[in-house]
PDB file of C-alpha atoms in Angstrom:
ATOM      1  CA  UNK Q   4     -54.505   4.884 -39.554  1.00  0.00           C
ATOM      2  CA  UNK Q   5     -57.189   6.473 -38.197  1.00  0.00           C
ATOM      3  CA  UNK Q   6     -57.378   4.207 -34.978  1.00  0.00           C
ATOM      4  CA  UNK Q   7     -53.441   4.894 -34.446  1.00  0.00           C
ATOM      5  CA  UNK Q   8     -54.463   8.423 -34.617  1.00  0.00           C
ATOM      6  CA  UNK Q   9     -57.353   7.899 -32.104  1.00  0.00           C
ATOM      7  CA  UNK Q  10     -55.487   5.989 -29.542  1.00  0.00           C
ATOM      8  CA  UNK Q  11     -52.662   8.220 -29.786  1.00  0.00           C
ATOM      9  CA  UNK Q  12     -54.348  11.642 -29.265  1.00  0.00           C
ATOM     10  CA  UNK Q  13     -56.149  10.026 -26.192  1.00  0.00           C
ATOM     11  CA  UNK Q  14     -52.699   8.667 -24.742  1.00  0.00           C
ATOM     12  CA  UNK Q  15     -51.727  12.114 -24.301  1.00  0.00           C
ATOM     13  CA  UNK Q  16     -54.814  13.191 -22.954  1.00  0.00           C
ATOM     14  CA  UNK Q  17     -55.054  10.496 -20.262  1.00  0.00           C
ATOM     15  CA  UNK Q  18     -51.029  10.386 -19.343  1.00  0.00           C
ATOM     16  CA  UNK Q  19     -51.120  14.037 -18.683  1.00  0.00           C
ATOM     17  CA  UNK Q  20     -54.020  13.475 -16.439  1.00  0.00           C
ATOM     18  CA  UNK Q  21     -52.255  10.750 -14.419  1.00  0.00           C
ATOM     19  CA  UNK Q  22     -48.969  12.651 -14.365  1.00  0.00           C
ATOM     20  CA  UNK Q  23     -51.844  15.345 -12.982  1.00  0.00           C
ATOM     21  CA  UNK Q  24     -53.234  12.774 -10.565  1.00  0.00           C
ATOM     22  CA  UNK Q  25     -49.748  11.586  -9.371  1.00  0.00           C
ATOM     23  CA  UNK Q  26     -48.714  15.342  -8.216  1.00  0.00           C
ATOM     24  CA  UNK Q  27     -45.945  16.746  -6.117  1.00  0.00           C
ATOM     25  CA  UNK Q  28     -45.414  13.846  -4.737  1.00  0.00           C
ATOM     26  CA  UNK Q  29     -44.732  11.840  -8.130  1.00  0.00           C
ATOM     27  CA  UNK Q  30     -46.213   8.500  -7.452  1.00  0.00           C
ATOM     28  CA  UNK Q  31     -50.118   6.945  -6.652  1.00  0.00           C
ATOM     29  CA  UNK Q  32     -51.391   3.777  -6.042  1.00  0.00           C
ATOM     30  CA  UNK Q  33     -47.943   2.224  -5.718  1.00  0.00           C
ATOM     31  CA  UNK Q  34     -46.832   3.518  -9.744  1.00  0.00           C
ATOM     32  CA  UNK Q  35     -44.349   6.510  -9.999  1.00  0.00           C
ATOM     33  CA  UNK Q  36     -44.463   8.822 -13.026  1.00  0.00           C
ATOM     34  CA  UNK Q  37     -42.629   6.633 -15.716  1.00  0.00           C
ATOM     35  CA  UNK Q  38     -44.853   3.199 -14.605  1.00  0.00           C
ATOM     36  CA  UNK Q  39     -48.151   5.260 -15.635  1.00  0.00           C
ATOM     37  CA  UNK Q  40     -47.034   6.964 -18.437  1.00  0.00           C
ATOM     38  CA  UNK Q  41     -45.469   3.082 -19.699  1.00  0.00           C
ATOM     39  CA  UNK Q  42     -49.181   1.528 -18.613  1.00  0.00           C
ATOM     40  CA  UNK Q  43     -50.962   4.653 -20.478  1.00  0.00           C
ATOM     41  CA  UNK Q  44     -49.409   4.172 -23.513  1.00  0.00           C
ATOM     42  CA  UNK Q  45     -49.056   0.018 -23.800  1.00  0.00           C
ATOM     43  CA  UNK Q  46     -52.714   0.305 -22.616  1.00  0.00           C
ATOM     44  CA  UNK Q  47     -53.342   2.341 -25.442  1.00  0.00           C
ATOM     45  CA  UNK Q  48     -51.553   0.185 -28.134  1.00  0.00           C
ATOM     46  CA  UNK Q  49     -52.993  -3.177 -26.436  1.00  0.00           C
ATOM     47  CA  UNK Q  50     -56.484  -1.648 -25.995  1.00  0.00           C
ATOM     48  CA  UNK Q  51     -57.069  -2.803 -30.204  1.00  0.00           C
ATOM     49  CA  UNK Q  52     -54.764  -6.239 -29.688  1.00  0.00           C
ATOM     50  CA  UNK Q  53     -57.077  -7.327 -26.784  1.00  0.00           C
ATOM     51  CA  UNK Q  54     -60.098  -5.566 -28.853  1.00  0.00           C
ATOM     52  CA  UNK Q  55     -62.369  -5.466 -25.895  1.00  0.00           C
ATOM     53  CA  UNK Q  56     -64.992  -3.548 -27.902  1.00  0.00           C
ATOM     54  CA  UNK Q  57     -66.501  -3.468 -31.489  1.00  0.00           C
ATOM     55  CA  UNK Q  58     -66.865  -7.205 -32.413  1.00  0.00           C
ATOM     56  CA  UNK Q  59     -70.466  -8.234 -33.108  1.00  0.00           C
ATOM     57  CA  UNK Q  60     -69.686 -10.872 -35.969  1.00  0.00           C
ATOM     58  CA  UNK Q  61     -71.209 -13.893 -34.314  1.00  0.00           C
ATOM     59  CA  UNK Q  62     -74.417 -11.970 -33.134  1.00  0.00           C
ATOM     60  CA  UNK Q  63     -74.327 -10.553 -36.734  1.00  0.00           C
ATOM     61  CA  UNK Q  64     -74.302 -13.898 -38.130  1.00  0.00           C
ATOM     62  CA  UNK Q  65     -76.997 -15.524 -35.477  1.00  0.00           C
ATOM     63  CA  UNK Q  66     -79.363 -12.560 -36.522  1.00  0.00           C
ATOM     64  CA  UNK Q  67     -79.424 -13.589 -39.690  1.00  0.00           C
ATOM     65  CA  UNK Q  68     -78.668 -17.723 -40.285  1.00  0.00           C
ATOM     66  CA  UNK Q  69     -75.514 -17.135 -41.438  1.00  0.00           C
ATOM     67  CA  UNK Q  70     -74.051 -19.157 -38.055  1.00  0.00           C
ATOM     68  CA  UNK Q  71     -76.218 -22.373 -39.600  1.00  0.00           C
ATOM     69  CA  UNK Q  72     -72.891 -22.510 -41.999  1.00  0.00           C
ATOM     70  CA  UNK Q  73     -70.672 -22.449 -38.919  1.00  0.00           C
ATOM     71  CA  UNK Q  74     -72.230 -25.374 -37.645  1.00  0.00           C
ATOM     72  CA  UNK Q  75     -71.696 -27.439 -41.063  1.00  0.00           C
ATOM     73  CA  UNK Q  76     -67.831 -26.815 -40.824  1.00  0.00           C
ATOM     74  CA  UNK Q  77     -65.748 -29.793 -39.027  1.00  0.00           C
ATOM     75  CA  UNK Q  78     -64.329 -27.206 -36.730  1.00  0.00           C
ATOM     76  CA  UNK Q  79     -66.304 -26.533 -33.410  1.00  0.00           C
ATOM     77  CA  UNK Q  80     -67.293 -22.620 -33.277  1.00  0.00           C
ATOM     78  CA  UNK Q  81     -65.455 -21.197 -30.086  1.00  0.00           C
ATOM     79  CA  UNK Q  82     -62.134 -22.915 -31.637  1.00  0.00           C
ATOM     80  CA  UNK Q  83     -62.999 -21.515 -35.516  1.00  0.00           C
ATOM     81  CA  UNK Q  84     -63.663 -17.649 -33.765  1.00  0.00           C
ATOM     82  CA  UNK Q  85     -60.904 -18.023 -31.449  1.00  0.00           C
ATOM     83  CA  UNK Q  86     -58.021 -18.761 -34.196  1.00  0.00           C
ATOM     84  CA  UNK Q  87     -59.577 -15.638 -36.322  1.00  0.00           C
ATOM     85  CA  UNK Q  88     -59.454 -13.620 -33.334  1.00  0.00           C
ATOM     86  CA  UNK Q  89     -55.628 -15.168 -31.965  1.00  0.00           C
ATOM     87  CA  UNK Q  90     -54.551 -14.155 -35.960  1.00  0.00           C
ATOM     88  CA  UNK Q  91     -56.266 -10.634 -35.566  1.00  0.00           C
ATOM     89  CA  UNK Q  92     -54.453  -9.779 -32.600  1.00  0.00           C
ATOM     90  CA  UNK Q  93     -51.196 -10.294 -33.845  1.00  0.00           C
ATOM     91  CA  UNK Q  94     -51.521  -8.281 -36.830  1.00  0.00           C
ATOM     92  CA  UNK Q  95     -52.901  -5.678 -34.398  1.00  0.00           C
ATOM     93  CA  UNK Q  96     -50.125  -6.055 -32.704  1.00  0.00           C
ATOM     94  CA  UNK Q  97     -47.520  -5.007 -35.457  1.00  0.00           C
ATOM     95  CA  UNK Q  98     -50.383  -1.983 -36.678  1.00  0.00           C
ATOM     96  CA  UNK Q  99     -51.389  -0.780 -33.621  1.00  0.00           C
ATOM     97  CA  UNK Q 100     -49.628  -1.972 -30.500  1.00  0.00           C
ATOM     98  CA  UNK Q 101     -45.958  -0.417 -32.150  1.00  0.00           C
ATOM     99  CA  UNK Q 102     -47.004   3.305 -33.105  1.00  0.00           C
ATOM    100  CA  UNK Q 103     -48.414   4.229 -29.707  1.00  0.00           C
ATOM    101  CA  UNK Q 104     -45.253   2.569 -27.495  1.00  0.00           C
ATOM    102  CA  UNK Q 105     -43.052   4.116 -29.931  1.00  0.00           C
ATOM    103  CA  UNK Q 106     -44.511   7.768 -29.585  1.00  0.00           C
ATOM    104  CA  UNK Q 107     -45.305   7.786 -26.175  1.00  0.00           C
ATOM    105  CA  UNK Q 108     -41.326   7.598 -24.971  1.00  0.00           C
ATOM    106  CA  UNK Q 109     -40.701  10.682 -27.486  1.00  0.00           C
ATOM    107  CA  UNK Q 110     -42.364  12.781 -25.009  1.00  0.00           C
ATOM    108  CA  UNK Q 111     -42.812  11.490 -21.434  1.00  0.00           C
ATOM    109  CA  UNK Q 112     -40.130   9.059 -19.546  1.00  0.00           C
ATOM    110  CA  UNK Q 113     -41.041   5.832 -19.312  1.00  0.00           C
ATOM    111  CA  UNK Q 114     -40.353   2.634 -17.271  1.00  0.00           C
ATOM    112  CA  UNK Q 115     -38.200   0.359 -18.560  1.00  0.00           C
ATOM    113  CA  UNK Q 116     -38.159  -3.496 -17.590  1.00  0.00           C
ATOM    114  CA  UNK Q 117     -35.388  -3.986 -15.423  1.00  0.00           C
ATOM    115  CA  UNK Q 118     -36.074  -7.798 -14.521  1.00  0.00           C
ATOM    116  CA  UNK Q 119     -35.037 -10.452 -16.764  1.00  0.00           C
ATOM    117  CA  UNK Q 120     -38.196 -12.336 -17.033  1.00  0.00           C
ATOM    118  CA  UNK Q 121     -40.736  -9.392 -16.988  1.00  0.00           C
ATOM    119  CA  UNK Q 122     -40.471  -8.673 -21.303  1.00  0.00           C
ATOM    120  CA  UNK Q 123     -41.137 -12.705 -21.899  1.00  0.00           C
ATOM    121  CA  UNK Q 124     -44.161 -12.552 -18.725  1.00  0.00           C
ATOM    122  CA  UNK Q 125     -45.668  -9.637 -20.055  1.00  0.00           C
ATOM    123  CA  UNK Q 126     -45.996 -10.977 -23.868  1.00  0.00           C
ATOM    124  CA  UNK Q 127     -47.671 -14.173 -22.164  1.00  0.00           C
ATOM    125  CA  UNK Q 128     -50.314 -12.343 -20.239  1.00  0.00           C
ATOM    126  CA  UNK Q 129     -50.830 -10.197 -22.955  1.00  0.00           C
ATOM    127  CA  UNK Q 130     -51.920 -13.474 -25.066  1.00  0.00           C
ATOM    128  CA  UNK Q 131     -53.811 -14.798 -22.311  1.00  0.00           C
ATOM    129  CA  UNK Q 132     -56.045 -11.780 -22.671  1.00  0.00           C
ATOM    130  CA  UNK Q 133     -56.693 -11.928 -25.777  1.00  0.00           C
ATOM    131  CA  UNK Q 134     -57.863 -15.522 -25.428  1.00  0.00           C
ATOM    132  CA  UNK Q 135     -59.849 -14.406 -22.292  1.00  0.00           C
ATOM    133  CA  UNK Q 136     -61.526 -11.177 -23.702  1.00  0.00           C
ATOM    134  CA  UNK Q 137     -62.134 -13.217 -26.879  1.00  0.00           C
ATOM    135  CA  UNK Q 138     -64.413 -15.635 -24.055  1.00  0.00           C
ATOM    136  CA  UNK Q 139     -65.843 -12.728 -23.031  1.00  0.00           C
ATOM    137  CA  UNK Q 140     -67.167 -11.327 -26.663  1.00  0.00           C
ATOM    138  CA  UNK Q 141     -68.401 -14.584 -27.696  1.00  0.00           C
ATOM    139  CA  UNK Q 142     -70.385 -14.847 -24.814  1.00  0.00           C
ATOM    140  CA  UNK Q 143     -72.075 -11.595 -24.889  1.00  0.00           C
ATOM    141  CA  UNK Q 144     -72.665 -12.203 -28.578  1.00  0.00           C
ATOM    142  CA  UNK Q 145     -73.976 -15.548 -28.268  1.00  0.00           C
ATOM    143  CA  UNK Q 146     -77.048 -13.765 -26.372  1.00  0.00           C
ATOM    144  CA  UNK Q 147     -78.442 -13.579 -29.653  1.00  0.00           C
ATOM    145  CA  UNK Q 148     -79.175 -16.720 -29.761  1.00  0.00           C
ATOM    146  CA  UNK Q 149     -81.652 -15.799 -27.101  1.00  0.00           C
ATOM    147  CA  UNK Q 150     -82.277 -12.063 -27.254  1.00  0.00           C
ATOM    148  CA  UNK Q 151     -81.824 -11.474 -31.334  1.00  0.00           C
ATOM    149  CA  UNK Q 152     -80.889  -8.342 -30.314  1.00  0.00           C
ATOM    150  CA  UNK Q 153     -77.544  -7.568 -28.740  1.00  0.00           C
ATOM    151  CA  UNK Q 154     -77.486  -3.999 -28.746  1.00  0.00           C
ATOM    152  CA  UNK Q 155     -78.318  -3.972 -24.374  1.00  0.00           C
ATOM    153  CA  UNK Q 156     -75.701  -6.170 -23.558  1.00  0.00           C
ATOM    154  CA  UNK Q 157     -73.404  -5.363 -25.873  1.00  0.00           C
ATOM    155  CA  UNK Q 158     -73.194  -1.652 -24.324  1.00  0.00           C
ATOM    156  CA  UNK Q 159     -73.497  -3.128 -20.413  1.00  0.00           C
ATOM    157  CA  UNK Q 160     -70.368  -5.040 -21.785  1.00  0.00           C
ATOM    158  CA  UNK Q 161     -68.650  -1.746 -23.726  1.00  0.00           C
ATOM    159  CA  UNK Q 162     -69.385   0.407 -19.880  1.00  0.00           C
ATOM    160  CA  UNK Q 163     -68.234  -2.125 -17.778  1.00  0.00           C
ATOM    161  CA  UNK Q 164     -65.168  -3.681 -19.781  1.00  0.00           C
ATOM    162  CA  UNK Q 165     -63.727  -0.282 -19.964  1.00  0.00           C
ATOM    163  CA  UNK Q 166     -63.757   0.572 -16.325  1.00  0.00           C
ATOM    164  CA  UNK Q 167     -63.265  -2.345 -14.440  1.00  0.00           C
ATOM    165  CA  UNK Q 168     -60.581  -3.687 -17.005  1.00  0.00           C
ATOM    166  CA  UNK Q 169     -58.368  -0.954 -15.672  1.00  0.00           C
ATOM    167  CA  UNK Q 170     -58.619   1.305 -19.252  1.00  0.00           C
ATOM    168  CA  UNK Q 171     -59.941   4.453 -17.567  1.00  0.00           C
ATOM    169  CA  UNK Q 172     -57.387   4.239 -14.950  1.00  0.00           C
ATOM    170  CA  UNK Q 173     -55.016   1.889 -13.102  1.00  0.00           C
ATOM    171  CA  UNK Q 174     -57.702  -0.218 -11.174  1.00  0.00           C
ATOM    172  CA  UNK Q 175     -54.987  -0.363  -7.841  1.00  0.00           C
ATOM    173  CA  UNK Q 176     -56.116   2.985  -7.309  1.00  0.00           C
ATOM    174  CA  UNK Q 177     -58.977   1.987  -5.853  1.00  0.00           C
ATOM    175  CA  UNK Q 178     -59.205   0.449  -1.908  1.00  0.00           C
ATOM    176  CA  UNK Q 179     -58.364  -3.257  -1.391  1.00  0.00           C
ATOM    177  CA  UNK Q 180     -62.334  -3.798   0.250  1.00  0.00           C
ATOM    178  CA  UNK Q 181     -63.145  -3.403  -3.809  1.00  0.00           C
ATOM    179  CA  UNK Q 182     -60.181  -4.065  -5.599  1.00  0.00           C
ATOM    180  CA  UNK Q 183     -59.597  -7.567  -3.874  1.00  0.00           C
ATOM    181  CA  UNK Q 184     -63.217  -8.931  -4.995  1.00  0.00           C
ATOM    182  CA  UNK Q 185     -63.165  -7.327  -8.532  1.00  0.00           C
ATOM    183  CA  UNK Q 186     -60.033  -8.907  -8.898  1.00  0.00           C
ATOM    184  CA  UNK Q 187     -60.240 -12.702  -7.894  1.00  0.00           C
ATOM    185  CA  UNK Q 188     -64.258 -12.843  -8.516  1.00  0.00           C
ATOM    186  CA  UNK Q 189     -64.497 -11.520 -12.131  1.00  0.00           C
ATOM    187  CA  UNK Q 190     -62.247 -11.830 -14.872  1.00  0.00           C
ATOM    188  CA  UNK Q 191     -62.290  -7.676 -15.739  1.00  0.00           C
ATOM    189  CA  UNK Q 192     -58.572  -6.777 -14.022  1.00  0.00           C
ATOM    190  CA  UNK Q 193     -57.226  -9.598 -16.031  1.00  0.00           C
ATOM    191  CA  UNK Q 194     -57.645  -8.502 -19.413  1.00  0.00           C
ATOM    192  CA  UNK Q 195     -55.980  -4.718 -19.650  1.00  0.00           C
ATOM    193  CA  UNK Q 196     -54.466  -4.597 -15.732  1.00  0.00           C
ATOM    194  CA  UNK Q 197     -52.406  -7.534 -15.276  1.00  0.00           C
ATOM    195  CA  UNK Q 198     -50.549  -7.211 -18.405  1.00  0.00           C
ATOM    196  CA  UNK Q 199     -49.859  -3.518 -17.862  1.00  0.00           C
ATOM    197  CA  UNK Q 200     -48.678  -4.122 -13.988  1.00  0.00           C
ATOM    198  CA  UNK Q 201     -46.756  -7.220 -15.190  1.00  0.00           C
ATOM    199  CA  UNK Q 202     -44.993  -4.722 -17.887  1.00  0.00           C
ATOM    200  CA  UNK Q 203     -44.569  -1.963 -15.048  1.00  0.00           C
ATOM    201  CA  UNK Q 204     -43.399  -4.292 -12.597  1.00  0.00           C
ATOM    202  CA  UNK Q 205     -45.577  -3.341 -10.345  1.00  0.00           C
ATOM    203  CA  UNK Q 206     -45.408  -6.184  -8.015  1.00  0.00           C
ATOM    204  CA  UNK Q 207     -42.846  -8.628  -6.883  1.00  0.00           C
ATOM    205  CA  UNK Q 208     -42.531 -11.645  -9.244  1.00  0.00           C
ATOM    206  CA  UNK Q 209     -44.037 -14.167  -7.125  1.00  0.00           C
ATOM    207  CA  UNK Q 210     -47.056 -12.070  -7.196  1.00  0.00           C
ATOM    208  CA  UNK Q 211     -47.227 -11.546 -10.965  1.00  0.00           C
ATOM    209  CA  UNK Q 212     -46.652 -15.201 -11.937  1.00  0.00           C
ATOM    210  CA  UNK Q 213     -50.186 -15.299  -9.279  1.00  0.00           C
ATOM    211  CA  UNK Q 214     -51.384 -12.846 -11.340  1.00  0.00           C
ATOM    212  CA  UNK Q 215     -50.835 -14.676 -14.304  1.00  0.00           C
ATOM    213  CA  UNK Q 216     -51.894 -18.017 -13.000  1.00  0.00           C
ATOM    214  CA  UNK Q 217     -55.051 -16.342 -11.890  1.00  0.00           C
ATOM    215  CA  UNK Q 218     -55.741 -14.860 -15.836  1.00  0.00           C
ATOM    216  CA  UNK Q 219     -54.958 -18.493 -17.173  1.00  0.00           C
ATOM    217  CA  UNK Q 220     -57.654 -19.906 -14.688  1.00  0.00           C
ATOM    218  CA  UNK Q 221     -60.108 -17.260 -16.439  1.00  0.00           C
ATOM    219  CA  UNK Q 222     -59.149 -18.229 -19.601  1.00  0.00           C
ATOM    220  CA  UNK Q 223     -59.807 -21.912 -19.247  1.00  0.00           C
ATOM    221  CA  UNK Q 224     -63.352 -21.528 -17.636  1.00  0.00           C
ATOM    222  CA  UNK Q 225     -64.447 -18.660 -20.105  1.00  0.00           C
ATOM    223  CA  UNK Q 226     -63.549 -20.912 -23.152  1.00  0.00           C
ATOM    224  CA  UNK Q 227     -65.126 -23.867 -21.572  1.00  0.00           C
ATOM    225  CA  UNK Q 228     -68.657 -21.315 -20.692  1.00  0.00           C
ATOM    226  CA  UNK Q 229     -68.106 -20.770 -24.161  1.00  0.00           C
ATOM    227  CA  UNK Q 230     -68.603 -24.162 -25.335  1.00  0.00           C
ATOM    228  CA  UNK Q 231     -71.537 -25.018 -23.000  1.00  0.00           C
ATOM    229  CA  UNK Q 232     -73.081 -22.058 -23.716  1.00  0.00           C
ATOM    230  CA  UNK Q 233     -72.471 -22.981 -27.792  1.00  0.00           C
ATOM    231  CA  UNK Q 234     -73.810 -26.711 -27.296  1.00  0.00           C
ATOM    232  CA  UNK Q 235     -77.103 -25.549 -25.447  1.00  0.00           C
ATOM    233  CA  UNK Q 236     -77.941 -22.824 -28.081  1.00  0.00           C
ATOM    234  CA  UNK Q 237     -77.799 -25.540 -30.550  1.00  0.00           C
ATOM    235  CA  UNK Q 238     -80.190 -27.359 -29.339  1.00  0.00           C
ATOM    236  CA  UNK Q 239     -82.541 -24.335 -29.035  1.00  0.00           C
ATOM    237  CA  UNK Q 240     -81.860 -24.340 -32.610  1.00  0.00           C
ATOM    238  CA  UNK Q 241     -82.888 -27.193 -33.729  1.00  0.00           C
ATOM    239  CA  UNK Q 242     -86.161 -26.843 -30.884  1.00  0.00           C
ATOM    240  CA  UNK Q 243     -87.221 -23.792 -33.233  1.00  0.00           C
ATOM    241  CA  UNK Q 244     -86.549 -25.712 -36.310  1.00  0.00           C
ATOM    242  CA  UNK Q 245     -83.241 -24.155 -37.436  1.00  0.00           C
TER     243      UNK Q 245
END
């Protein structure tokens, strides 16, 4: 209740300041005043579904031996974390993904889909996040198995997730020169701003089954760095005896 609360409070806050940003003119970076106030308030609701932030469980459980138990069970790791995590987004998805998209159209208009395909593209991507940003936690808590200590990269993960994921604001409002490398070169845009341009329509569909073609190809490396990463901290383990 209280993170419904949160995320609600701060969807007013930010679409007012976007409505603010968009001006006279009613549109910026390409999104008129419904498509922000639709990728503020999805963005909010998706923001604990995707759960970029506040999972340390596997750096918890390196710190202290728990993880040995993990590597008794007949189920590799990544695939054990990832089904917990696939299982925890759903639920989010019912608890905290609803209020927020429900309140938000009380009080601002909103975009509505008005292609056929976009509802059934947009729950895809939205799953393809999760899988991604799930890659993305386990890898920077499997630094532990290295550092002990995951507190620094845990908040260089927490600043940078949030802005170049497209949380703070809709990432096409910066200039192609950046947006074009942060894009194809790291897999930030695809875990909050695909799903929320894909849901906005903000590009043709040719270029948003691209965009989630491109968000697949993340997925599929990032659980695959998972893995490698997983198999060569267990033989560190069993170097130091554990």
């Amino acid at each position: 209740m209280a993170g419904v609360v949160t995320n609600t409070v701060f969807g007013f806050l930010r679409c007012y300041v976007l409505l603010a940003a968009a001006g006279a003119a009613g549109s910026v970076g390409g999104y008129d005043r419904a498509q922000l106030a639709t990728f503020v308030w999805v963005g909010q609701g998706l923001l604990a579904v995707i759960l970029l932030w506040g999972w340390t469980e596997l750096a918890d459980r390196i710190r202290t031996g728990e993880v040995a138990a993990d590597l008794l069970r007949p189920v590799h790791p990544v695939t054990s974390y990832l089904a917990a995590d696939v299982g925890r987004a759903g639920w989010a998805a019912v608890t905290r993904l609803l209020p927020p998209v429900l309140v938000g159209p009380l009080f601002f208009d909103v975009h509505l889909p008005r292609r056929p395909g976009t509802l059934a593209l947009f729950v895809l991507s939205v799953l393809i996040a999760v899988v991604l940003c799930f890659g993305c936690r386990y890898l920077v808590n499997a630094t532990a198995y290295w550092l002990h200590d995951v507190r620094g990269p845990m908040i260089l993960w927490t600043l940078g997730a949030g802005v170049l994921a497209g949380l703070y604001f809709p990432l096409r409002f910066l200039p192609d020169p950046v947006l074009v490398p942060l894009w194809l070169l790291t897999p930030f845009p695809s875990l909050l701003q695909t799903p929320l341009d894909v849901l906005v329509e903000r590009d043709p569909a040719p270029t948003q089954l691209a965009l989630v073609g491109l968000q697949l190809g993340w997925a599929v490396a990032l659980l695959a760095l998972c893995r490698l990463v997983q198999r060569r901290a267990e033989r560190r383990m069993v170097v130091q005896g554990g």
